[in-house]
Amino acid sequence: MSKRAVVVVTSLMDVTADGVIEQLRRRSVPVVRFDVAELGRGLTVSTRLGSSGLAGGLTTPTRALGLGAIRSLYWRRPSAVTYPELSPQDAVFAKAQAVDGLKSFVRNLEDCFYVSHPAAIQAAEDKAAQLLAATELGMRVPDTLMTNSLEDARAFAAEHRDQVIYKPIRHTDYEVNGEPVTIWTKPVTAAELDESVRVTMHLFQEKINKVADWRITVIGDDIFAVQIDAPADLLDWRYDYDALSYTTVDLPPQLTDQLHAYVKRFGLAYGSFDFGITAEGEPVFFECNPNGQFAWLEEPTGLPMTAAVADLLSKGTA
């Protein structure tokens, strides 16, 4: 390849990445796409370290790329590495070696622009770190408890007069009878909490009486804000996309500054923010997904978010 390429690391079924790749091709920007689950199944990666520095590259069934030919890396949503053909112990060993070896490859590229750096994404996924950063930057956040203490959970629910919600601390693939299911945000009361709370960590928050939601997508220096209106009885708007309506939003300058400061604090080039909006018009920070979805918002709003990501990757400015 004569031009330096954009590397896209994601699963094969990522339609958001598909749109970005199409935009890059329209700009005549070379693209190499791979999924980490392809290691040993068509994907070969080499990193050589010595007195002369870093060298190596990657090979897919259709592309070969040296480290010096990478201008930027788009870390999206790669699949997990699995080894069903190995014994359980060998599979654990092989997966650990694969994960750390691939991390070394993608995290240490020289003169490469990341959207975003995998280490930055990992740090920014920490729910406590998110809420602390938002608070320190002056945003309002819900009172939040992460615990496996049944007593603390019941006391928290009672303190908020049972106006409390539960949601997972992080997204995790979950199946029932072999079918993937989503764990929705749901209300809970002190009376509903039982000994199962002690088994693992849980996230409880005060319920915010919101009248709408904002999904705000930060892409480099650009900010795209959308108001999501849902039926009043729909606590988690992801439960029924057909019931939603969308309008673009002009953000208050103070919030714009806070969002830029937030992504800068975590070293992110991208962030999807979720806010609840109170009847008084106050935005309440819920979370920031450092690798969240945005493509479904483009058609109803006309916001050029896919093009903005492609522009950012094309520039490849470290």
XYZ file of C-alpha atoms in Angstrom, residues 69-293:
225
model
C 2.180 1.909 7.216
C -0.487 2.502 9.887
C -1.771 6.074 10.163
C -4.589 5.458 12.656
C -6.357 2.660 14.491
C -10.098 2.428 15.115
C -10.644 0.175 18.127
C -14.307 -0.778 17.987
C -15.775 -4.007 19.298
C -13.569 -7.035 18.601
C -14.770 -10.511 19.485
C -13.180 -12.583 22.219
C -10.441 -15.032 21.317
C -11.639 -18.615 21.762
C -9.976 -21.994 21.315
C -12.724 -24.649 21.277
C -10.344 -27.133 19.676
C -7.984 -27.076 22.698
C -8.338 -28.655 26.119
C -9.789 -26.266 28.753
C -6.404 -25.612 30.384
C -4.611 -25.158 27.063
C -7.392 -22.808 25.932
C -6.963 -20.647 29.049
C -3.228 -20.465 28.437
C -3.542 -19.734 24.701
C -6.170 -17.032 25.268
C -4.024 -15.271 27.892
C -1.028 -15.262 25.551
C -3.151 -14.052 22.625
C -4.766 -11.199 24.564
C -1.510 -9.853 25.991
C 0.383 -10.296 22.736
C -2.271 -8.450 20.751
C -2.400 -5.720 23.380
C 1.327 -5.182 22.949
C 0.857 -4.912 19.198
C -2.048 -2.454 19.110
C -1.061 -0.330 22.110
C 2.485 0.533 21.063
C 2.136 1.722 17.473
C 4.394 4.676 16.734
C 3.058 7.802 15.034
C -0.457 6.349 15.139
C -3.696 8.156 15.981
C -6.151 6.097 18.040
C -9.951 6.299 18.121
C -9.494 5.562 20.908
C -6.435 3.964 22.490
C -7.471 0.565 23.952
C -5.911 1.426 27.317
C -7.852 4.699 27.436
C -11.087 2.876 26.567
C -10.477 0.317 29.299
C -9.822 3.019 31.917
C -12.846 5.041 30.803
C -15.196 2.062 31.187
C -14.796 2.208 34.983
C -18.221 3.346 36.248
C -16.848 4.846 39.468
C -14.171 6.765 37.555
C -16.843 8.075 35.193
C -19.061 9.379 37.969
C -16.147 10.895 39.884
C -14.863 12.678 36.783
C -18.324 14.019 35.945
C -18.765 15.275 39.508
C -15.359 16.958 39.568
C -16.177 18.684 36.273
C -19.377 20.116 37.745
C -21.983 17.780 36.298
C -24.852 16.441 38.381
C -24.763 12.660 38.869
C -27.201 10.272 40.576
C -26.404 9.027 44.059
C -24.816 5.651 43.334
C -23.915 2.530 45.303
C -21.802 -0.396 44.069
C -21.870 -3.227 46.569
C -22.400 -6.884 47.390
C -23.610 -5.993 50.886
C -27.295 -6.807 51.304
C -27.494 -4.513 54.329
C -25.977 -1.557 52.478
C -28.204 -2.144 49.449
C -31.370 -2.239 51.562
C -30.322 0.865 53.485
C -29.630 2.694 50.202
C -33.063 1.784 48.831
C -34.749 2.842 52.075
C -32.837 6.135 52.119
C -34.235 6.927 48.681
C -37.748 5.717 49.595
C -37.461 2.844 47.135
C -36.926 5.229 44.224
C -33.894 3.224 43.123
C -32.817 1.483 39.933
C -30.454 -1.398 39.240
C -28.238 -1.727 36.161
C -25.176 -3.834 35.319
C -21.781 -2.419 36.187
C -20.579 -3.315 32.681
C -22.056 -4.833 29.554
C -21.690 -8.607 29.585
C -22.931 -11.133 27.041
C -25.766 -13.094 28.627
C -27.838 -15.978 27.280
C -31.021 -17.775 28.330
C -31.608 -21.153 26.679
C -28.950 -20.300 24.127
C -30.574 -16.983 23.155
C -28.819 -13.650 23.835
C -30.722 -11.373 26.207
C -30.217 -7.843 27.491
C -30.219 -6.924 31.166
C -32.291 -3.758 31.291
C -32.194 -0.924 33.786
C -35.009 -1.725 36.215
C -36.510 -0.337 39.446
C -35.923 -2.203 42.703
C -37.190 -1.874 46.261
C -35.626 -2.783 49.583
C -38.150 -5.620 49.999
C -37.082 -7.200 46.691
C -33.417 -7.423 47.644
C -32.379 -10.840 48.962
C -29.306 -12.942 49.732
C -28.387 -13.125 46.041
C -27.006 -9.587 46.398
C -24.050 -11.054 48.307
C -22.935 -13.218 45.361
C -21.391 -10.456 43.254
C -21.130 -6.691 42.872
C -24.210 -4.698 41.880
C -24.844 -1.093 40.856
C -27.768 0.771 42.418
C -28.674 4.410 41.729
C -31.290 6.866 42.839
C -34.031 7.062 40.229
C -33.937 10.378 38.384
C -37.367 11.736 37.472
C -36.495 12.535 33.886
C -38.729 13.801 31.106
C -36.317 12.965 28.265
C -32.850 11.602 27.563
C -29.889 13.090 25.737
C -27.422 10.967 23.788
C -24.385 13.151 23.150
C -21.622 11.870 20.899
C -18.194 13.500 21.044
C -16.006 12.812 17.997
C -12.714 14.645 18.199
C -13.635 18.338 18.532
C -17.181 17.790 17.223
C -20.221 17.261 19.433
C -23.522 15.807 18.211
C -26.440 15.997 20.652
C -29.778 14.221 20.251
C -32.822 14.290 22.519
C -34.551 10.929 22.837
C -38.225 11.093 23.776
C -39.860 7.899 25.020
C -43.176 6.948 26.666
C -43.293 7.951 30.322
C -43.436 4.326 31.484
C -40.297 3.335 29.562
C -37.481 3.541 32.102
C -34.812 2.137 29.752
C -35.384 3.582 26.271
C -33.339 0.778 24.664
C -36.211 -1.605 25.405
C -38.404 -0.306 22.562
C -36.705 1.653 19.777
C -39.959 1.812 17.793
C -41.496 3.970 20.519
C -38.755 6.623 20.378
C -38.535 9.970 18.637
C -35.410 12.048 18.076
C -34.582 15.743 17.818
C -31.244 17.516 17.662
C -30.209 19.670 20.621
C -28.107 22.810 21.009
C -26.124 22.279 24.195
C -25.399 24.916 26.820
C -21.806 26.196 26.437
C -20.955 25.062 29.966
C -21.926 21.464 29.189
C -19.961 21.573 25.923
C -16.862 22.624 27.855
C -17.447 19.894 30.435
C -17.738 17.208 27.744
C -14.508 18.291 26.060
C -12.772 18.295 29.445
C -14.152 14.826 30.208
C -12.802 13.129 27.070
C -9.494 14.948 27.484
C -9.204 13.667 31.048
C -9.517 10.055 29.879
C -7.469 10.534 26.711
C -10.407 9.653 24.463
C -11.002 10.674 20.858
C -14.617 9.488 21.085
C -17.332 9.194 23.716
C -21.084 8.467 23.808
C -22.693 10.234 26.770
C -26.096 9.483 28.275
C -27.921 12.134 30.281
C -31.379 12.235 31.816
C -33.176 15.589 31.570
C -35.291 16.738 34.499
C -38.533 18.720 34.222
C -36.466 21.822 35.040
C -34.222 21.130 32.051
C -31.206 20.047 34.098
C -29.022 17.353 32.498
C -28.001 14.517 34.842
C -24.954 12.473 33.831
C -25.627 8.740 33.704
C -22.565 7.357 31.934
C -20.121 7.664 29.071
C -19.565 4.709 26.784
C -16.088 5.243 25.294
C -17.050 3.036 22.355
C -20.810 3.470 22.108
C -23.105 3.123 19.109
